[in-house]
């Protein structure tokens, strides 16, 4: 997900534009809201926010349901039972009752990652809804890995998003639990 700077801008009422990105070896497709999809290198989902407040850019979201042929989403938190529904990282601010894009898998760029070294594992926070941290949550919190820092930089940082919700005792596939 290329966010800033963009090689082109999507203007409402116009046709999205695609350009070749020689640096990354992919075609970049301009989407609404300043989002650029790098075809073949990342996966996005368009979600609907029905939470009553804005989902912030770079906050982790989980699936809350569906409405009008869209997945609905809210900010995830590792200390919540809903953490096992963690889906993606919001790639833009998503206002209440609005749709926006989130990255399921791939690079999110143009962000502040200076607090973390390159290669650092990133986790869903147990303390702040939607937040990303480099501290793995302690049990009994869910340990949801969000991704890894690819570039550490104050404004041109990037993370590789690859959400892994892990496993807990009640979700093992090859056992029967009658009394944990």
Coordinates of N, CA, C and O in Angstrom, one line a residue:
X1 N 0.8 -1.2 0.0 CA 0.0 0.0 0.0 C 0.9 1.2 0.0 O 1.6 1.5 1.0
X2 N 0.9 1.9 -1.1 CA 1.7 3.2 -1.1 C 0.7 4.3 -0.8 O -0.4 4.4 -1.3
X3 N 1.1 5.1 0.2 CA 0.2 6.1 0.7 C 0.7 7.5 0.4 O 0.0 8.4 0.0
X4 N 2.0 7.8 0.7 CA 2.5 9.2 0.4 C 4.0 9.0 0.0 O 4.7 8.2 0.5
X5 N 4.5 9.7 -1.0 CA 3.7 10.5 -2.0 C 3.1 9.6 -3.0 O 3.6 8.5 -3.2
X6 N 2.1 10.1 -3.7 CA 1.4 9.3 -4.7 C 1.9 9.7 -6.1 O 2.1 10.9 -6.3
X7 N 2.0 8.8 -7.0 CA 2.4 9.2 -8.4 C 1.2 9.8 -9.1 O 1.4 10.4 -10.2
X8 N 0.0 9.7 -8.6 CA -1.2 10.3 -9.2 C -2.2 10.5 -8.1 O -2.1 9.9 -7.0
X9 N -3.3 11.2 -8.4 CA -4.3 11.4 -7.4 C -5.7 11.0 -8.0 O -5.9 11.2 -9.2
X10 N -6.5 10.4 -7.2 CA -7.8 9.9 -7.6 C -8.8 11.1 -7.4 O -8.9 11.6 -6.3
X11 N -9.4 11.6 -8.4 CA -10.4 12.7 -8.2 C -11.8 12.1 -8.4 O -12.1 11.3 -9.3
X12 N -12.7 12.4 -7.4 CA -14.1 11.9 -7.5 C -14.7 12.2 -8.9 O -14.4 13.3 -9.4
X13 N -15.4 11.3 -9.4 CA -16.0 11.4 -10.7 C -15.1 11.1 -11.9 O -15.5 11.3 -13.0
X14 N -13.8 10.8 -11.6 CA -12.9 10.4 -12.7 C -12.6 8.9 -12.7 O -12.9 8.2 -11.7
X15 N -12.0 8.5 -13.7 CA -11.6 7.1 -13.8 C -10.3 6.9 -13.1 O -9.3 7.7 -13.3
X16 N -10.2 5.9 -12.2 CA -8.9 5.6 -11.5 C -7.8 5.4 -12.6 O -8.0 4.9 -13.7
X17 N -6.6 5.7 -12.2 CA -5.4 5.7 -13.1 C -4.5 4.6 -12.7 O -4.2 4.5 -11.5
X18 N -3.9 3.9 -13.6 CA -2.9 2.9 -13.3 C -1.6 3.3 -14.0 O -1.6 3.7 -15.2
X19 N -0.5 3.2 -13.3 CA 0.8 3.5 -13.8 C 1.8 2.4 -13.4 O 1.6 1.7 -12.4
X20 N 2.8 2.2 -14.2 CA 3.9 1.2 -13.9 C 4.8 1.8 -12.8 O 5.2 2.9 -12.9
X21 N 5.1 0.9 -11.8 CA 6.0 1.3 -10.8 C 7.3 0.5 -10.9 O 7.3 -0.7 -10.5
X22 N 8.3 1.0 -11.6 CA 9.5 0.3 -11.9 C 10.3 -0.1 -10.7 O 10.9 -1.1 -10.6
X23 N 10.2 0.8 -9.6 CA 11.0 0.5 -8.4 C 10.5 -0.8 -7.7 O 11.3 -1.5 -7.2
X24 N 9.2 -1.0 -7.7 CA 8.7 -2.2 -7.1 C 8.2 -3.3 -8.0 O 7.8 -4.4 -7.6
X25 N 8.3 -3.1 -9.3 CA 8.0 -4.1 -10.3 C 6.5 -4.4 -10.3 O 6.2 -5.6 -10.4
X26 N 5.7 -3.4 -10.3 CA 4.2 -3.7 -10.2 C 3.5 -2.5 -10.8 O 4.0 -1.4 -11.1
X27 N 2.2 -2.7 -11.1 CA 1.3 -1.6 -11.5 C 0.7 -1.0 -10.3 O 0.2 -1.7 -9.4
X28 N 0.7 0.3 -10.2 CA 0.0 1.0 -9.1 C -1.4 1.5 -9.6 O -1.4 2.2 -10.7
X29 N -2.4 1.2 -8.9 CA -3.8 1.6 -9.2 C -4.2 2.6 -8.2 O -4.3 2.3 -7.0
X30 N -4.6 3.8 -8.6 CA -5.1 4.8 -7.7 C -6.5 4.5 -7.3 O -7.4 4.2 -8.1
X31 N -6.8 4.6 -6.0 CA -8.1 4.3 -5.4 C -8.6 5.5 -4.7 O -7.8 6.4 -4.3
X32 N -9.9 5.6 -4.4 CA -10.4 6.8 -3.6 C -9.8 6.9 -2.3 O -9.3 6.0 -1.7
X33 N -9.7 8.2 -1.8 CA -9.1 8.4 -0.5 C -7.6 8.5 -0.4 O -7.0 8.4 0.7
X34 N -7.0 8.6 -1.6 CA -5.5 8.7 -1.6 C -4.8 7.3 -1.4 O -3.6 7.3 -1.0
X35 N -5.5 6.3 -1.6 CA -5.0 4.9 -1.5 C -4.5 4.4 -2.8 O -5.1 4.7 -3.8
X36 N -3.3 3.8 -2.8 CA -2.8 3.2 -4.0 C -2.6 1.7 -3.8 O -2.0 1.3 -2.9
X37 N -3.2 0.9 -4.7 CA -3.1 -0.5 -4.7 C -1.9 -1.0 -5.6 O -1.9 -0.6 -6.7
X38 N -1.0 -1.7 -5.0 CA 0.1 -2.3 -5.8 C -0.3 -3.7 -6.2 O -0.3 -4.6 -5.4
X39 N -0.7 -3.8 -7.4 CA -1.3 -5.0 -7.9 C -0.3 -6.2 -7.8 O 0.8 -6.1 -8.3
X40 N -0.8 -7.3 -7.3 CA 0.0 -8.5 -7.1 C 0.9 -8.5 -5.9 O 1.5 -9.5 -5.6
X41 N 1.0 -7.4 -5.2 CA 1.9 -7.3 -4.1 C 1.2 -7.1 -2.7 O 1.8 -7.1 -1.7
X42 N -0.1 -6.9 -2.8 CA -0.8 -6.6 -1.6 C -2.3 -6.9 -1.8 O -2.8 -7.0 -2.9
X43 N -3.0 -7.1 -0.7 CA -4.4 -7.3 -0.7 C -5.1 -6.3 0.2 O -4.7 -6.2 1.3
X44 N -6.2 -5.7 -0.3 CA -7.0 -4.8 0.4 C -8.4 -5.3 0.6 O -8.9 -6.1 -0.2
X45 N -9.1 -4.7 1.6 CA -10.5 -4.9 1.7 C -11.2 -3.6 2.0 O -10.6 -2.7 2.7
X46 N -12.3 -3.4 1.4 CA -13.1 -2.2 1.7 C -14.1 -2.5 2.8 O -14.9 -3.5 2.7
X47 N -14.0 -1.8 3.9 CA -14.9 -2.1 5.1 C -15.8 -0.9 5.4 O -15.5 0.2 5.0
X48 N -16.9 -1.2 6.1 CA -17.8 -0.2 6.5 C -17.7 0.0 8.0 O -17.7 -0.9 8.8
X49 N -17.6 1.3 8.4 CA -17.5 1.6 9.8 C -18.8 2.0 10.4 O -19.4 3.0 10.0
X50 N -19.3 1.2 11.3 CA -20.6 1.5 12.0 C -20.4 1.7 13.5 O -21.3 1.4 14.2
X51 N -19.2 2.1 13.9 CA -18.9 2.1 15.3 C -19.4 3.3 16.1 O -19.4 3.3 17.3
X52 N -19.7 4.4 15.4 CA -20.1 5.7 16.1 C -19.0 6.7 16.1 O -19.2 7.8 16.6
X53 N -17.8 6.3 15.8 CA -16.6 7.2 15.7 C -15.7 6.8 14.6 O -15.8 5.7 14.0
X54 N -14.7 7.6 14.3 CA -13.8 7.4 13.2 C -12.8 6.3 13.6 O -12.3 6.3 14.7
X55 N -12.6 5.4 12.7 CA -11.5 4.4 12.8 C -10.2 5.1 12.2 O -10.2 5.5 11.1
X56 N -9.2 5.2 13.0 CA -8.0 6.0 12.6 C -7.1 5.2 11.7 O -7.0 4.0 11.7
X57 N -6.5 5.9 10.8 CA -5.5 5.4 9.9 C -4.4 4.6 10.7 O -4.0 5.1 11.8
X58 N -4.0 3.5 10.2 CA -3.0 2.6 10.9 C -3.5 1.9 12.1 O -2.7 1.4 12.9
X59 N -4.8 1.9 12.3 CA -5.3 1.1 13.5 C -5.8 -0.2 13.0 O -6.3 -0.4 11.8
X60 N -5.6 -1.2 13.8 CA -6.0 -2.6 13.5 C -7.5 -2.8 13.7 O -8.1 -2.3 14.6
X61 N -8.1 -3.5 12.7 CA -9.6 -3.7 12.8 C -9.9 -5.1 12.8 O -9.2 -6.0 12.3
X62 N -11.1 -5.4 13.3 CA -11.7 -6.8 13.3 C -13.1 -6.8 12.6 O -13.7 -5.7 12.5
X63 N -13.5 -7.9 12.2 CA -14.8 -8.1 11.6 C -15.9 -8.0 12.6 O -15.9 -8.8 13.6
X64 N -16.9 -7.1 12.4 CA -18.0 -7.1 13.4 C -19.3 -7.6 12.8 O -20.3 -7.9 13.5
X65 N -19.3 -7.8 11.4 CA -20.5 -8.3 10.8 C -20.5 -7.9 9.3 O -19.4 -7.7 8.7
X66 N -21.7 -7.6 8.8 CA -21.8 -7.1 7.4 C -23.0 -6.3 7.2 O -24.0 -6.5 8.0
X67 N -23.0 -5.4 6.3 CA -24.2 -4.6 5.9 C -24.0 -4.1 4.5 O -23.0 -3.6 4.1
X68 N -25.1 -4.3 3.7 CA -25.1 -3.7 2.4 C -24.0 -4.3 1.5 O -23.4 -3.5 0.8
X69 N -23.7 -5.5 1.6 CA -22.7 -6.2 0.8 C -21.3 -5.7 1.1 O -20.4 -5.8 0.3
X70 N -21.1 -5.2 2.4 CA -19.8 -4.8 2.9 C -19.5 -5.4 4.2 O -20.4 -5.6 5.1
X71 N -18.3 -5.8 4.5 CA -17.9 -6.2 5.8 C -17.8 -5.0 6.7 O -17.3 -4.0 6.3
X72 N -18.4 -5.1 7.9 CA -18.3 -4.0 8.9 C -17.1 -4.3 9.8 O -16.8 -5.5 10.0
X73 N -16.5 -3.3 10.3 CA -15.3 -3.4 11.1 C -15.2 -2.4 12.2 O -15.9 -1.3 12.1
X74 N -14.5 -2.7 13.2 CA -14.2 -1.9 14.4 C -12.8 -2.1 14.8 O -12.1 -3.0 14.4
X75 N -12.3 -1.2 15.7 CA -10.9 -1.3 16.2 C -10.8 -2.5 17.1 O -11.5 -2.7 18.0
X76 N -9.7 -3.3 16.8 CA -9.5 -4.6 17.5 C -8.6 -4.2 18.8 O -8.0 -3.2 18.8
X77 N -8.7 -5.1 19.8 CA -7.9 -5.0 21.0 C -7.5 -6.4 21.5 O -8.4 -7.3 21.5
X78 N -6.3 -6.6 21.9 CA -5.8 -7.9 22.3 C -6.4 -8.5 23.5 O -6.4 -9.7 23.8
X79 N -7.0 -7.6 24.4 CA -7.6 -8.1 25.6 C -9.1 -8.4 25.4 O -9.8 -8.5 26.4
X80 N -9.6 -8.4 24.2 CA -11.0 -8.6 23.9 C -11.2 -10.0 23.3 O -10.4 -10.5 22.5
X81 N -12.3 -10.6 23.6 CA -12.7 -11.9 22.9 C -12.8 -11.8 21.4 O -12.6 -12.7 20.7
X82 N -13.0 -10.5 20.9 CA -13.1 -10.3 19.5 C -11.8 -10.3 18.8 O -11.7 -10.2 17.5
X83 N -10.7 -10.4 19.5 CA -9.3 -10.3 18.9 C -9.1 -11.5 17.9 O -8.3 -11.3 17.0
X84 N -9.8 -12.6 18.1 CA -9.6 -13.7 17.2 C -10.3 -13.4 15.8 O -10.3 -14.3 14.9
X85 N -11.0 -12.3 15.7 CA -11.6 -11.9 14.4 C -10.8 -10.8 13.7 O -11.3 -10.1 12.8
X86 N -9.6 -10.5 14.2 CA -8.7 -9.5 13.7 C -8.5 -9.7 12.2 O -8.3 -10.8 11.7
X87 N -8.7 -8.6 11.4 CA -8.7 -8.7 10.0 C -7.6 -8.0 9.3 O -6.9 -8.6 8.4
X88 N -7.3 -6.7 9.6 CA -6.4 -5.9 8.7 C -6.0 -4.6 9.5 O -6.4 -4.4 10.6
X89 N -5.2 -3.8 8.7 CA -4.8 -2.5 9.3 C -5.5 -1.4 8.4 O -5.3 -1.4 7.1
X90 N -6.2 -0.5 9.0 CA -6.8 0.6 8.2 C -5.7 1.4 7.5 O -4.7 1.7 8.1
X91 N -6.0 1.7 6.3 CA -5.0 2.4 5.4 C -5.4 3.8 5.2 O -4.8 4.6 4.5
X92 N -6.5 4.3 5.9 CA -6.9 5.7 5.8 C -7.9 5.8 7.0 O -8.3 4.9 7.6
X93 N -8.1 7.1 7.4 CA -9.2 7.4 8.4 C -10.5 6.9 7.8 O -10.8 7.2 6.6
X94 N -11.3 6.2 8.5 CA -12.6 5.8 8.0 C -13.7 6.4 9.0 O -13.8 5.9 10.1
X95 N -14.4 7.4 8.5 CA -15.4 8.0 9.3 C -16.6 7.1 9.6 O -16.8 6.1 8.9
X96 N -17.3 7.4 10.7 CA -18.5 6.7 11.0 C -19.5 6.7 9.8 O -19.6 7.7 9.2
X97 N -20.1 5.5 9.6 CA -21.1 5.4 8.5 C -20.4 5.5 7.1 O -21.1 5.8 6.1
X98 N -19.1 5.4 7.0 CA -18.4 5.5 5.7 C -17.6 4.2 5.4 O -17.4 3.4 6.3
X99 N -17.2 4.1 4.2 CA -16.4 3.0 3.8 C -15.0 3.4 3.6 O -14.7 4.6 3.3
X100 N -14.0 2.5 3.8 CA -12.6 2.8 3.6 C -11.8 1.6 3.4 O -12.4 0.5 3.6
X101 N -10.6 1.7 3.1 CA -9.7 0.6 2.8 C -8.9 0.2 4.0 O -8.4 1.0 4.8
X102 N -8.6 -1.1 4.1 CA -7.7 -1.7 5.1 C -6.8 -2.7 4.3 O -7.3 -3.4 3.4
X103 N -5.6 -2.9 4.8 CA -4.6 -3.8 4.2 C -4.7 -5.1 4.9 O -4.5 -5.2 6.1
X104 N -5.1 -6.2 4.2 CA -5.1 -7.5 4.7 C -3.7 -8.1 4.7 O -3.3 -8.8 5.6
X105 N -2.9 -7.8 3.6 CA -1.5 -8.3 3.5 C -0.8 -7.4 2.5 O -1.3 -7.0 1.5
X106 N 0.4 -7.1 2.9 CA 1.3 -6.2 2.0 C 1.9 -5.1 2.7 O 1.7 -4.9 3.9
X107 N 2.6 -4.3 2.0 CA 3.4 -3.1 2.6 C 2.4 -1.9 2.8 O 1.7 -1.6 1.9
X108 N 2.5 -1.3 3.9 CA 1.9 0.0 4.1 C 3.1 1.0 4.3 O 3.9 0.7 5.2
X109 N 3.1 2.0 3.5 CA 4.2 2.9 3.5 C 3.9 4.3 3.8 O 2.7 4.7 4.0
X110 N 4.9 5.1 4.0 CA 4.7 6.6 4.3 C 4.2 6.8 5.7 O 3.4 7.7 5.9
X111 N 4.6 6.0 6.7 CA 4.2 6.1 8.0 C 5.4 6.3 9.0 O 6.5 6.1 8.6
X112 N 5.1 6.7 10.2 CA 6.1 6.9 11.2 C 6.4 5.6 11.9 O 5.6 5.1 12.7
X113 N 7.6 5.0 11.7 CA 8.0 3.8 12.3 C 9.3 4.0 13.0 O 10.0 3.0 13.3
X114 N 9.7 5.2 13.3 CA 11.1 5.5 13.9 C 11.2 4.9 15.3 O 12.4 4.7 15.7
X115 N 10.2 4.5 16.0 CA 10.3 4.0 17.3 C 10.7 2.5 17.3 O 11.1 2.0 18.3
X116 N 10.7 1.9 16.1 CA 11.0 0.5 16.0 C 12.1 0.2 15.0 O 12.2 0.9 14.0
X117 N 13.0 -0.8 15.3 CA 14.0 -1.2 14.4 C 13.5 -2.0 13.2 O 12.4 -2.6 13.4
X118 N 14.2 -2.0 12.1 CA 13.7 -2.8 11.0 C 13.8 -4.3 11.4 O 14.7 -4.7 12.1
X119 N 12.7 -5.0 11.0 CA 12.6 -6.4 11.3 C 11.8 -6.7 12.6 O 11.5 -7.8 12.9
X120 N 11.5 -5.6 13.3 CA 10.7 -5.8 14.6 C 9.3 -6.4 14.3 O 8.6 -5.9 13.4
X121 N 9.0 -7.4 15.1 CA 7.6 -7.9 15.0 C 6.7 -6.9 15.7 O 7.0 -6.3 16.7
X122 N 5.5 -6.7 15.1 CA 4.5 -5.8 15.6 C 3.2 -6.6 16.0 O 2.8 -7.5 15.3
X123 N 2.6 -6.1 17.1 CA 1.5 -6.9 17.7 C 0.3 -5.9 17.9 O 0.5 -4.7 18.1
X124 N -0.8 -6.5 18.1 CA -2.0 -5.8 18.4 C -2.0 -5.5 19.9 O -1.7 -6.4 20.7
X125 N -2.2 -4.2 20.3 CA -2.1 -3.8 21.7 C -3.2 -4.3 22.5 O -4.4 -4.4 22.1
X126 N -2.9 -4.7 23.7 CA -3.9 -5.0 24.7 C -4.4 -3.8 25.5 O -5.5 -3.8 26.1
X127 N -3.6 -2.7 25.4 CA -3.9 -1.5 26.2 C -4.8 -0.5 25.5 O -5.6 0.2 26.1
X128 N -4.6 -0.4 24.2 CA -5.3 0.7 23.4 C -5.9 0.1 22.2 O -5.3 -0.6 21.4
X129 N -7.2 0.3 22.0 CA -8.0 -0.3 20.9 C -7.4 0.2 19.6 O -7.2 1.4 19.4
X130 N -7.1 -0.8 18.7 CA -6.6 -0.5 17.4 C -5.1 -0.2 17.3 O -4.6 -0.2 16.2
X131 N -4.5 0.0 18.4 CA -3.0 0.3 18.4 C -2.1 -0.8 18.0 O -2.4 -2.0 18.3
X132 N -1.0 -0.5 17.5 CA 0.1 -1.5 17.1 C 1.2 -1.2 18.1 O 1.6 -0.1 18.4
X133 N 1.8 -2.3 18.6 CA 2.9 -2.2 19.5 C 4.0 -3.2 19.2 O 3.7 -4.2 18.4
X134 N 5.2 -3.0 19.7 CA 6.3 -4.0 19.5 C 6.4 -4.9 20.7 O 7.2 -5.8 20.7
X135 N 5.5 -4.8 21.6 CA 5.5 -5.6 22.8 C 4.4 -6.7 22.7 O 3.2 -6.4 22.5
X136 N 4.9 -8.0 22.7 CA 3.9 -9.1 22.6 C 3.1 -9.1 23.8 O 3.6 -9.2 24.9
X137 N 1.7 -9.1 23.7 CA 0.9 -9.1 24.8 C 1.0 -10.4 25.7 O 1.2 -11.5 25.1
X138 N 1.0 -10.3 27.0 CA 1.1 -11.4 27.9 C -0.3 -12.1 28.0 O -1.3 -11.4 27.9
X139 N -0.3 -13.4 28.2 CA -1.5 -14.1 28.5 C -2.2 -13.6 29.7 O -1.5 -13.1 30.6
X140 N -3.5 -13.5 29.8 CA -4.4 -14.2 28.9 C -4.8 -13.4 27.7 O -5.8 -13.7 27.0
X141 N -4.1 -12.3 27.4 CA -4.5 -11.5 26.2 C -4.1 -12.3 24.9 O -3.3 -13.2 25.0
X142 N -4.9 -12.0 23.9 CA -4.6 -12.7 22.6 C -3.3 -12.1 22.0 O -3.0 -10.9 22.1
X143 N -2.5 -13.0 21.4 CA -1.2 -12.6 20.8 C -1.4 -12.6 19.3 O -1.2 -13.6 18.6
X144 N -1.9 -11.4 18.8 CA -2.2 -11.2 17.4 C -1.0 -10.5 16.8 O -0.8 -9.3 17.1
X145 N -0.2 -11.2 16.0 CA 0.9 -10.5 15.3 C 0.3 -9.8 14.1 O -0.4 -10.4 13.3
X146 N 0.6 -8.5 14.0 CA 0.1 -7.7 12.9 C 1.1 -7.7 11.7 O 0.6 -7.6 10.6
X147 N 2.4 -7.7 11.9 CA 3.3 -7.7 10.8 C 4.7 -7.4 11.3 O 5.1 -7.6 12.5
X148 N 5.5 -6.8 10.4 CA 6.9 -6.5 10.7 C 7.3 -5.1 10.2 O 6.8 -4.7 9.1
X149 N 8.2 -4.5 10.8 CA 8.8 -3.2 10.4 C 9.7 -3.5 9.2 O 10.7 -4.3 9.4
X150 N 9.5 -2.9 8.1 CA 10.4 -3.0 6.9 C 11.4 -1.9 6.8 O 12.5 -2.1 6.5
X151 N 10.9 -0.7 7.1 CA 11.7 0.5 7.1 C 11.4 1.4 8.3 O 10.3 1.7 8.5
X152 N 12.5 1.7 9.1 CA 12.3 2.5 10.2 C 12.6 4.0 9.8 O 13.8 4.3 9.5
X153 N 11.6 4.8 9.9 CA 11.8 6.2 9.5 C 10.6 7.0 10.0 O 9.5 6.5 10.2
X154 N 10.9 8.3 10.3 CA 9.9 9.2 10.8 C 8.7 9.5 9.9 O 7.6 9.6 10.4
X155 N 8.9 9.5 8.6 CA 7.8 9.8 7.7 C 7.7 8.9 6.5 O 6.7 8.8 5.9
X156 N 8.8 8.2 6.2 CA 8.8 7.3 5.1 C 8.9 5.8 5.5 O 9.4 5.0 4.8
X157 N 8.5 5.5 6.7 CA 8.6 4.2 7.3 C 7.6 3.3 6.6 O 6.6 3.7 5.9
X158 N 7.8 1.9 6.7 CA 6.8 1.0 6.2 C 6.8 -0.3 7.1 O 7.7 -0.6 7.7
X159 N 5.6 -0.9 7.0 CA 5.4 -2.2 7.7 C 4.8 -3.2 6.7 O 4.1 -2.8 5.8
X160 N 5.2 -4.4 6.9 CA 4.6 -5.5 6.1 C 3.5 -6.1 7.0 O 3.8 -6.6 8.0
X161 N 2.3 -5.9 6.5 CA 1.1 -6.4 7.2 C 0.9 -7.9 6.9 O 0.8 -8.2 5.7
X162 N 0.8 -8.7 7.9 CA 0.4 -10.1 7.7 C -0.1 -10.6 9.0 O 0.5 -11.1 9.9
X163 N -1.4 -10.4 9.2 CA -2.1 -10.6 10.4 C -2.1 -12.1 10.7 O -2.5 -12.9 9.9
X164 N -1.7 -12.5 11.9 CA -1.7 -13.9 12.4 C -2.4 -13.9 13.8 O -1.8 -13.4 14.7
X165 N -3.6 -14.4 13.9 CA -4.3 -14.4 15.2 C -3.8 -15.5 16.2 O -4.2 -15.5 17.3
X166 N -2.9 -16.3 15.7 CA -2.3 -17.3 16.6 C -3.4 -18.4 16.9 O -4.4 -18.5 16.2
X167 N -3.2 -19.1 18.0 CA -4.1 -20.2 18.4 C -4.3 -20.1 19.9 O -3.3 -19.8 20.6
X168 N -5.4 -20.4 20.3 CA -5.7 -20.6 21.8 C -6.3 -22.0 22.0 O -6.7 -22.6 21.1
X169 N -6.3 -22.4 23.2 CA -6.7 -23.8 23.5 C -8.1 -24.1 23.0 O -8.3 -25.2 22.5
X170 N -9.0 -23.2 23.0 CA -10.4 -23.5 22.5 C -10.5 -23.5 21.0 O -11.6 -23.8 20.5
X171 N -9.5 -23.1 20.3 CA -9.5 -23.1 18.8 C -8.6 -24.2 18.2 O -8.4 -24.1 17.0
X172 N -8.1 -25.1 19.0 CA -7.3 -26.2 18.4 C -8.1 -27.1 17.5 O -9.3 -27.3 17.9
X173 N -7.6 -27.6 16.4 CA -8.4 -28.3 15.5 C -8.4 -29.9 15.7 O -9.2 -30.6 15.2
X174 N -7.4 -30.4 16.4 CA -7.3 -31.8 16.5 C -7.5 -32.4 17.9 O -7.0 -33.5 18.2
X175 N -8.2 -31.7 18.7 CA -8.5 -32.1 20.1 C -10.0 -31.9 20.4 O -10.6 -31.0 19.8
X176 N -10.5 -32.6 21.4 CA -11.8 -32.4 21.9 C -11.6 -31.9 23.4 O -10.9 -32.6 24.2
X177 N -12.2 -30.7 23.7 CA -12.0 -30.2 25.0 C -13.4 -30.2 25.7 O -14.3 -29.6 25.2
X178 N -13.5 -31.0 26.7 CA -14.8 -31.1 27.4 C -14.8 -30.3 28.7 O -15.8 -29.8 29.2
X179 N -13.6 -30.1 29.4 CA -13.5 -29.3 30.6 C -12.1 -28.7 30.7 O -11.2 -29.3 31.3
X180 N -11.9 -27.6 30.1 CA -10.6 -27.0 30.1 C -10.1 -26.6 31.5 O -10.9 -26.3 32.4

